[in-house]
CSV table of C-alpha atoms and ligand atoms in Angstrom, one decimal:
chain,number,residue,atom,x,y,z
A,8,MET,CA,-17.8,28.1,13.1
A,9,ILE,CA,-18.1,30.4,16.1
A,10,VAL,CA,-15.1,31.5,18.0
A,11,SER,CA,-15.5,32.9,21.4
A,12,LEU,CA,-12.8,35.1,22.8
A,13,LYS,CA,-11.6,35.2,26.4
A,14,ALA,CA,-12.5,38.4,28.3
A,15,GLY,CA,-9.8,41.0,27.6
A,16,ALA,CA,-8.4,39.3,24.5
A,17,ASP,CA,-7.3,41.5,21.6
A,18,PRO,CA,-9.8,40.7,18.7
A,19,ALA,CA,-7.5,42.1,16.1
A,20,ALA,CA,-4.6,39.8,17.2
A,21,VAL,CA,-6.9,36.8,17.2
A,22,LEU,CA,-8.3,37.7,13.8
A,23,GLY,CA,-4.7,38.0,12.5
A,24,GLU,CA,-3.8,34.5,13.8
A,25,LEU,CA,-6.9,33.0,12.2
A,26,VAL,CA,-6.2,34.6,8.8
A,27,SER,CA,-2.5,33.6,9.0
A,28,ARG,CA,-3.6,30.0,9.3
A,29,GLY,CA,-5.5,30.3,6.0
A,30,LEU,CA,-8.9,30.7,7.4
A,31,TRP,CA,-11.2,33.0,5.5
A,32,VAL,CA,-13.2,35.2,7.7
A,33,SER,CA,-16.3,36.0,5.7
A,34,HIS,CA,-17.8,38.4,8.1
A,35,VAL,CA,-16.8,39.3,11.6
A,36,GLU,CA,-19.8,39.6,13.8
A,37,ARG,CA,-19.0,41.1,17.1
A,38,SER,CA,-21.4,40.5,19.8
A,39,VAL,CA,-20.9,41.1,23.5
A,40,THR,CA,-22.8,38.8,25.9
A,41,PRO,CA,-24.1,40.2,29.2
A,42,GLY,CA,-21.1,38.5,30.8
A,43,GLY,CA,-18.7,40.5,28.6
A,44,ALA,CA,-17.5,37.7,26.2
A,45,VAL,CA,-16.9,38.8,22.6
A,46,HIS,CA,-18.0,36.4,19.8
A,47,TYR,CA,-16.7,36.3,16.3
A,48,VAL,CA,-18.4,34.4,13.5
A,49,ILE,CA,-16.1,32.8,11.0
A,50,ALA,CA,-17.0,31.2,7.7
A,51,PRO,CA,-17.3,27.4,8.1
A,52,HIS,CA,-15.3,26.6,5.1
A,53,SER,CA,-11.9,25.0,5.8
A,54,ALA,CA,-10.8,21.5,6.6
A,55,ALA,CA,-7.2,22.7,6.5
A,56,VAL,CA,-7.2,24.0,10.1
A,57,GLY,CA,-8.4,21.6,12.8
A,58,ILE,CA,-10.6,22.8,15.6
A,59,ASP,CA,-7.9,21.8,18.2
A,60,GLU,CA,-5.4,24.1,16.5
A,61,ILE,CA,-7.8,27.0,16.5
A,62,ALA,CA,-8.8,26.4,20.1
A,63,GLU,CA,-5.1,26.8,21.1
A,64,ILE,CA,-4.8,30.3,19.7
A,65,GLU,CA,-4.0,32.8,22.4
A,66,GLY,CA,-7.2,34.6,23.4
A,67,ILE,CA,-9.7,32.1,22.2
A,68,SER,CA,-11.8,30.4,24.9
A,69,SER,CA,-14.0,28.1,22.8
A,70,VAL,CA,-14.8,27.0,19.3
A,71,SER,CA,-18.1,25.5,18.1
A,72,THR,CA,-18.8,24.3,14.7
A,73,ALA,CA,-21.8,24.1,12.5
A,74,ARG,CA,-22.2,20.9,10.5
A,75,SER,CA,-20.6,21.2,7.1
A,76,PRO,CA,-22.9,20.2,4.2
A,77,HIS,CA,-19.8,18.5,2.6
A,78,PRO,CA,-17.7,16.8,5.4
A,79,LEU,CA,-16.0,14.4,3.0
A,80,VAL,CA,-14.9,17.2,0.7
A,81,ASP,CA,-13.6,19.1,3.7
A,82,ARG,CA,-11.4,16.2,4.6
A,83,LEU,CA,-10.0,15.7,1.1
A,84,GLY,CA,-7.2,18.2,1.3
A,85,PRO,CA,-5.3,20.0,-1.5
A,86,VAL,CA,-3.1,17.1,-2.6
A,87,VAL,CA,-4.5,13.9,-4.1
A,88,GLU,CA,-2.9,10.9,-5.8
A,89,VAL,CA,-4.3,9.5,-8.9
A,90,ALA,CA,-2.7,6.3,-10.3
A,91,GLY,CA,0.6,7.3,-8.8
A,92,VAL,CA,0.5,10.9,-10.0
A,93,VAL,CA,0.4,13.5,-7.2
A,94,ILE,CA,-2.0,16.4,-8.0
A,95,GLY,CA,-1.7,19.5,-5.9
A,96,ASP,CA,1.9,19.4,-4.7
A,97,GLY,CA,2.9,22.6,-6.5
A,98,GLU,CA,4.1,21.0,-9.8
A,99,PRO,CA,1.5,21.5,-12.5
A,100,VAL,CA,-0.1,18.3,-13.8
A,101,LEU,CA,-0.9,18.4,-17.5
A,102,MET,CA,-3.8,16.6,-19.1
A,103,CYS,CA,-3.8,16.9,-22.9
A,104,GLY,CA,-5.3,15.2,-25.9
A,105,PRO,CA,-8.1,15.5,-28.4
A,106,CYS,CA,-11.7,16.5,-27.5
A,107,SER,CA,-12.9,13.3,-29.1
A,108,VAL,CA,-10.8,10.2,-29.6
A,109,GLU,CA,-11.1,9.8,-33.3
A,110,SER,CA,-9.0,6.7,-34.2
A,111,GLU,CA,-6.6,4.3,-32.7
A,112,ALA,CA,-3.7,5.7,-34.7
A,113,GLN,CA,-4.6,9.3,-33.7
A,114,ALA,CA,-4.6,8.4,-30.0
A,115,ARG,CA,-1.3,6.7,-30.3
A,116,ALA,CA,0.3,9.5,-32.3
A,117,ILE,CA,-0.9,12.2,-29.9
A,118,ALA,CA,0.3,10.2,-26.8
A,119,GLU,CA,3.7,9.6,-28.3
A,120,ARG,CA,4.1,13.3,-28.8
A,121,LEU,CA,2.7,14.4,-25.4
A,122,ALA,CA,4.4,11.9,-23.1
A,123,PRO,CA,8.0,13.1,-23.6
A,124,LEU,CA,6.7,16.7,-22.8
A,125,GLY,CA,5.8,15.7,-19.3
A,126,VAL,CA,2.1,15.5,-20.0
A,127,ARG,CA,0.9,12.9,-17.4
A,128,PHE,CA,-2.7,12.4,-18.5
A,129,LEU,CA,-4.0,11.6,-21.9
A,130,ARG,CA,-7.5,13.0,-22.3
A,131,GLY,CA,-10.1,12.3,-24.9
A,132,GLY,CA,-13.8,11.6,-25.1
A,133,ALA,CA,-15.1,8.3,-26.1
A,134,TYR,CA,-18.7,9.4,-25.3
A,135,LYS,CA,-19.3,13.0,-26.2
A,136,PRO,CA,-22.0,15.3,-24.9
A,137,ARG,CA,-22.9,17.3,-28.0
A,138,THR,CA,-25.4,20.1,-28.2
A,139,SER,CA,-26.8,18.7,-31.5
A,140,THR,CA,-27.9,15.1,-31.8
A,141,TYR,CA,-26.5,15.2,-35.4
A,142,SER,CA,-23.0,16.0,-34.2
A,143,PHE,CA,-20.4,13.3,-33.7
A,144,GLN,CA,-21.2,11.5,-30.5
A,145,GLY,CA,-17.9,9.6,-30.0
A,146,HIS,CA,-16.7,6.2,-30.9
A,147,GLY,CA,-17.8,4.7,-27.6
A,148,GLU,CA,-16.2,1.6,-26.2
A,149,PRO,CA,-13.6,1.0,-28.9
A,150,ALA,CA,-12.2,4.5,-28.2
A,151,LEU,CA,-11.7,3.7,-24.6
A,152,ALA,CA,-9.5,0.8,-25.6
A,153,TRP,CA,-7.5,3.0,-28.0
A,154,LEU,CA,-7.0,5.6,-25.3
A,155,ARG,CA,-5.9,3.0,-22.8
A,156,SER,CA,-3.5,1.3,-25.1
A,157,ALA,CA,-2.0,4.6,-26.2
A,158,ALA,CA,-1.5,5.7,-22.6
A,159,ASP,CA,0.0,2.3,-21.6
A,160,ALA,CA,2.4,2.3,-24.5
A,161,THR,CA,3.7,5.8,-23.5
A,162,GLY,CA,3.5,5.6,-19.7
A,163,MET,CA,0.6,8.0,-19.5
A,164,LYS,CA,-2.6,7.9,-17.4
A,165,VAL,CA,-6.1,8.2,-18.9
A,166,VAL,CA,-8.8,10.7,-18.1
A,167,THR,CA,-12.1,10.3,-20.0
A,168,GLU,CA,-15.7,11.1,-19.5
A,169,ALA,CA,-18.6,8.9,-18.3
A,170,LEU,CA,-21.6,10.3,-20.0
A,171,SER,CA,-24.3,7.9,-18.8
A,172,GLU,CA,-24.8,5.3,-16.0
A,173,ALA,CA,-24.7,2.6,-18.6
A,174,SER,CA,-21.1,3.6,-19.7
A,175,VAL,CA,-19.7,3.8,-16.1
A,176,PRO,CA,-18.4,0.2,-15.9
A,177,PHE,CA,-16.5,0.5,-19.3
A,178,VAL,CA,-15.2,3.9,-18.5
A,179,ALA,CA,-14.1,2.9,-15.0
A,180,GLU,CA,-12.3,-0.1,-16.4
A,181,HIS,CA,-10.2,2.0,-18.8
A,182,ALA,CA,-9.8,5.3,-17.0
A,183,ASP,CA,-7.5,6.3,-14.2
A,184,LEU,CA,-9.5,9.4,-13.6
A,185,VAL,CA,-13.2,9.4,-14.5
A,186,GLN,CA,-14.4,12.7,-15.9
A,187,LEU,CA,-17.8,14.0,-15.1
A,188,GLY,CA,-18.8,16.6,-17.6
A,189,SER,CA,-20.1,20.0,-17.1
A,190,ARG,CA,-23.6,19.1,-18.3
A,191,ASN,CA,-23.7,16.3,-15.8
A,192,MET,CA,-22.4,18.0,-12.7
A,193,GLN,CA,-25.9,17.8,-11.2
A,194,ASN,CA,-26.9,14.4,-12.7
A,195,TYR,CA,-27.1,12.9,-9.2
A,196,ALA,CA,-27.8,9.4,-10.4
A,197,LEU,CA,-24.7,9.5,-12.5
A,198,LEU,CA,-22.6,11.1,-9.7
A,199,LYS,CA,-23.6,8.1,-7.5
A,200,ALA,CA,-22.9,5.6,-10.2
A,201,VAL,CA,-19.5,7.0,-10.9
A,202,GLY,CA,-18.7,7.2,-7.2
A,203,ARG,CA,-19.7,3.6,-6.7
A,204,ALA,CA,-17.1,2.6,-9.4
A,205,GLY,CA,-14.5,3.5,-6.8
A,206,LYS,CA,-12.2,5.5,-9.1
A,207,PRO,CA,-10.9,9.1,-8.6
A,208,VAL,CA,-13.1,11.6,-10.4
A,209,LEU,CA,-12.5,14.8,-12.3
A,210,LEU,CA,-15.6,16.8,-11.6
A,211,LYS,CA,-16.1,19.6,-14.1
A,212,ARG,CA,-18.0,22.6,-13.0
A,213,GLY,CA,-21.5,22.9,-14.3
A,214,MET,CA,-21.8,25.9,-16.7
A,215,ALA,CA,-24.3,27.6,-14.3
A,216,ALA,CA,-23.3,26.0,-11.1
A,217,THR,CA,-22.4,27.9,-7.9
A,218,LEU,CA,-19.4,26.9,-5.9
A,219,ASP,CA,-21.7,25.5,-3.2
A,220,GLU,CA,-23.5,23.3,-5.8
A,221,TRP,CA,-20.1,22.2,-7.1
A,222,LEU,CA,-18.9,21.2,-3.6
A,223,ALA,CA,-22.2,19.4,-2.9
A,224,SER,CA,-21.8,17.4,-6.1
A,225,ALA,CA,-18.3,16.4,-5.1
A,226,GLU,CA,-19.7,15.2,-1.8
A,227,TYR,CA,-22.1,12.9,-3.7
A,228,VAL,CA,-19.2,11.3,-5.5
A,229,LEU,CA,-17.1,10.8,-2.4
A,230,ALA,CA,-20.1,9.6,-0.3
A,231,ALA,CA,-20.8,7.0,-3.0
A,232,GLY,CA,-17.3,5.6,-2.7
A,233,SER,CA,-14.9,7.5,-4.9
A,234,PRO,CA,-11.5,7.9,-3.2
A,235,ALA,CA,-10.8,11.4,-4.5
A,236,VAL,CA,-12.3,14.3,-6.4
A,237,VAL,CA,-10.3,16.7,-8.5
A,238,PHE,CA,-12.2,19.8,-9.5
A,239,CYS,CA,-12.1,21.2,-13.0
A,240,GLU,CA,-13.0,24.8,-13.8
A,241,ARG,CA,-13.9,25.0,-17.4
A,242,GLY,CA,-15.8,28.3,-17.6
A,243,ILE,CA,-19.3,29.3,-16.9
A,244,ARG,CA,-22.0,31.0,-18.9
A,245,GLY,CA,-21.5,34.7,-19.2
A,246,PHE,CA,-23.4,37.4,-21.2
A,247,ASP,CA,-20.6,38.0,-23.6
A,248,ASP,CA,-20.3,35.7,-26.7
A,249,SER,CA,-16.8,36.8,-27.7
A,250,MET,CA,-15.6,33.7,-25.9
A,251,ARG,CA,-17.3,30.4,-25.5
A,252,ASN,CA,-17.4,30.7,-21.7
A,253,LEU,CA,-16.3,32.9,-18.9
A,254,LEU,CA,-13.3,31.2,-17.2
A,255,ASP,CA,-13.8,31.8,-13.5
A,256,LEU,CA,-10.4,32.2,-12.0
A,257,GLY,CA,-11.9,33.7,-8.8
A,258,ALA,CA,-13.5,30.3,-8.3
A,259,VAL,CA,-10.0,28.7,-8.7
A,260,ALA,CA,-8.5,31.0,-6.1
A,261,LEU,CA,-11.3,30.4,-3.7
A,262,LEU,CA,-11.3,26.6,-4.1
A,263,THR,CA,-7.5,26.3,-3.9
A,264,HIS,CA,-6.6,29.0,-1.3
A,265,VAL,CA,-9.7,29.0,0.9
A,266,HIS,CA,-11.2,25.5,0.6
A,267,ARG,CA,-7.7,24.0,0.0
A,268,LEU,CA,-8.8,21.6,-2.8
A,269,PRO,CA,-7.1,20.5,-6.0
A,270,VAL,CA,-8.4,22.3,-9.1
A,271,ILE,CA,-7.5,21.7,-12.7
A,272,VAL,CA,-8.2,24.5,-15.1
A,273,ASP,CA,-9.4,23.9,-18.7
A,274,PRO,CA,-8.8,27.0,-20.7
A,275,SER,CA,-9.8,25.2,-23.9
A,276,HIS,CA,-13.5,25.0,-23.0
A,277,GLY,CA,-13.1,28.2,-21.0
A,278,ALA,CA,-12.2,30.4,-24.0
A,279,GLY,CA,-13.2,28.2,-26.9
A,280,ARG,CA,-10.3,29.6,-28.9
A,281,ARG,CA,-6.7,28.4,-29.0
A,282,ASP,CA,-5.1,31.9,-29.2
A,283,LEU,CA,-6.1,32.5,-25.6
A,284,ILE,CA,-4.8,29.3,-24.1
A,285,ILE,CA,-1.4,30.5,-23.1
A,286,PRO,CA,-2.4,33.6,-21.2
A,287,LEU,CA,-5.4,31.9,-19.5
A,288,ALA,CA,-3.3,28.9,-18.5
A,289,ARG,CA,-0.6,31.1,-17.0
A,290,ALA,CA,-3.3,33.0,-15.1
A,291,ALA,CA,-4.8,29.8,-13.9
A,292,LEU,CA,-1.5,28.6,-12.5
A,293,ALA,CA,-1.0,31.9,-10.8
A,294,ALA,CA,-4.4,31.7,-9.3
A,295,GLY,CA,-3.4,28.4,-7.7
A,296,ALA,CA,-4.5,25.7,-10.2
A,297,ALA,CA,-2.9,22.3,-9.6
A,298,GLY,CA,-2.8,21.6,-13.3
A,299,LEU,CA,-4.3,22.2,-16.7
A,300,MET,CA,-6.5,20.4,-19.2
A,301,ILE,CA,-5.7,21.5,-22.7
A,302,GLU,CA,-7.2,20.1,-25.9
A,303,THR,CA,-4.6,19.0,-28.5
A,304,HIS,CA,-5.3,17.7,-32.0
A,305,ASP,CA,-3.1,16.4,-34.8
A,306,ASP,CA,-5.2,18.3,-37.3
A,307,PRO,CA,-7.6,20.8,-35.7
A,308,ALA,CA,-9.2,21.9,-38.9
A,309,ARG,CA,-10.5,18.4,-39.4
A,310,ALA,CA,-11.3,17.7,-35.7
A,311,LEU,CA,-14.7,16.0,-35.2
A,312,SER,CA,-15.3,18.2,-32.2
A,313,ASP,CA,-13.9,21.4,-30.7
A,314,GLY,CA,-11.3,22.1,-33.5
A,315,PRO,CA,-11.1,25.9,-33.0
A,316,GLN,CA,-9.9,25.5,-29.4
A,317,ALA,CA,-7.5,22.7,-30.0
A,318,VAL,CA,-3.7,23.4,-29.9
A,319,PRO,CA,-2.1,21.7,-33.0
A,320,LEU,CA,0.1,18.9,-32.0
A,321,ALA,CA,2.9,20.6,-34.0
A,322,SER,CA,2.9,23.5,-31.5
A,323,ILE,CA,2.0,21.9,-28.2
A,324,ALA,CA,5.6,21.7,-27.1
A,325,ALA,CA,6.1,25.4,-27.5
A,326,THR,CA,2.7,26.1,-26.0
A,327,LEU,CA,3.5,24.1,-22.8
A,328,ARG,CA,7.0,25.6,-22.6
A,329,SER,CA,5.5,29.0,-22.8
A,330,ILE,CA,2.9,28.3,-20.1
A,331,CYS,CA,5.1,26.4,-17.7
A,332,GLY,CA,8.3,28.4,-18.3
A,333,ALA,CA,6.5,31.1,-16.4
A,334,ALA,CA,5.3,28.8,-13.6
A,335,GLY,CA,7.9,26.2,-13.2
A,336,ALA,CA,8.3,22.9,-14.9
A,337,PRO,CA,5.4,20.5,-14.9
A,338,LYS,CA,5.7,17.0,-13.6
A,339,GLY,CA,8.1,15.1,-15.7
A,340,GLY,CA,9.5,18.3,-17.3
A,341,VAL,CA,8.8,19.9,-20.7
A,342,SER,CA,11.6,19.1,-23.0
B,13,PEP,C1,-14.7,17.9,-22.8
B,13,PEP,O1,-13.8,17.8,-21.9
B,13,PEP,O2,-14.4,17.6,-24.0
B,13,PEP,C2,-16.0,18.4,-22.4
B,13,PEP,C3,-17.1,18.0,-23.1
B,13,PEP,O3,-16.0,19.2,-21.4
B,13,PEP,P1,-17.2,20.0,-20.6
B,13,PEP,O4,-18.0,19.0,-19.9
B,13,PEP,O5,-16.4,20.9,-19.7
B,13,PEP,O6,-18.0,20.8,-21.7
B,14,MN,MN1,-14.1,19.4,-26.0
């Protein structure tokens, strides 16, 4: 976006007006034309402020825009509605449940414990992306039905991952929010297939993806027909193996405050250890996250995947109270 100033306008005052409207000025390039007009170059990032509004700022003579590589993402806005749940309105939305859905009884018992705490989304994988082919791969289609019936019985919504194009129809039939996993953030055929299913999507950040790549992937999903994308920061690869990943809260601040998009933070995969979930979740909300995804298991020591990062069901109420007590009650309230 290039903003031209009227001759004699005060550049500092114009800059102040732009910043106060939430625009991030990546670099200010001051050039003076032979006619004396001063030009400022402003990062073409935000859909939150319309060109007309910018053009009306005192001292600006004209605004021209470069074409955004993700126009549909730019139009999304910070608040989306998924199956009647508003995400991004200031009240944290909680998504909890096991890493893998292990049985019908487990899904039901976990949902019954979570629903009264104000957790709006029941999470759990029916199809699991595992590093080793010998690890538990998920119960597949039956697990989708267990998840759906547990959620329906308790008034919750379902978020679950579509791992392959073949699974998209089943996942879309059972999920309110279709999760696209970290390993698939740049699986463009899958992004298109999930988009075509017409459901809102939770797009996890690839573990080595830049923010531009993440935004570009969201554009694929929206362009293919999905009504909304919710971003999920779950940690990226760092050099330090003391934690599973490096939870990038700078990315959360940038996406929420600059791009004005809804971001959920997943401290479970971010840290890979349950003892860090409370501080990381608090930090995530402080950075602007619209909600949290936290893995919860009835018996973490026996979990078929990601046990070390799962909060035991017995302590999830205290965990959520501790997180949300600092940041305001979540949707539905933690009792
Ligand atoms: C998950 O949510 O269990 C999962 C596999 O997440 P990610 O894609 O972030 O690794
Ligand atoms: Mn997991």
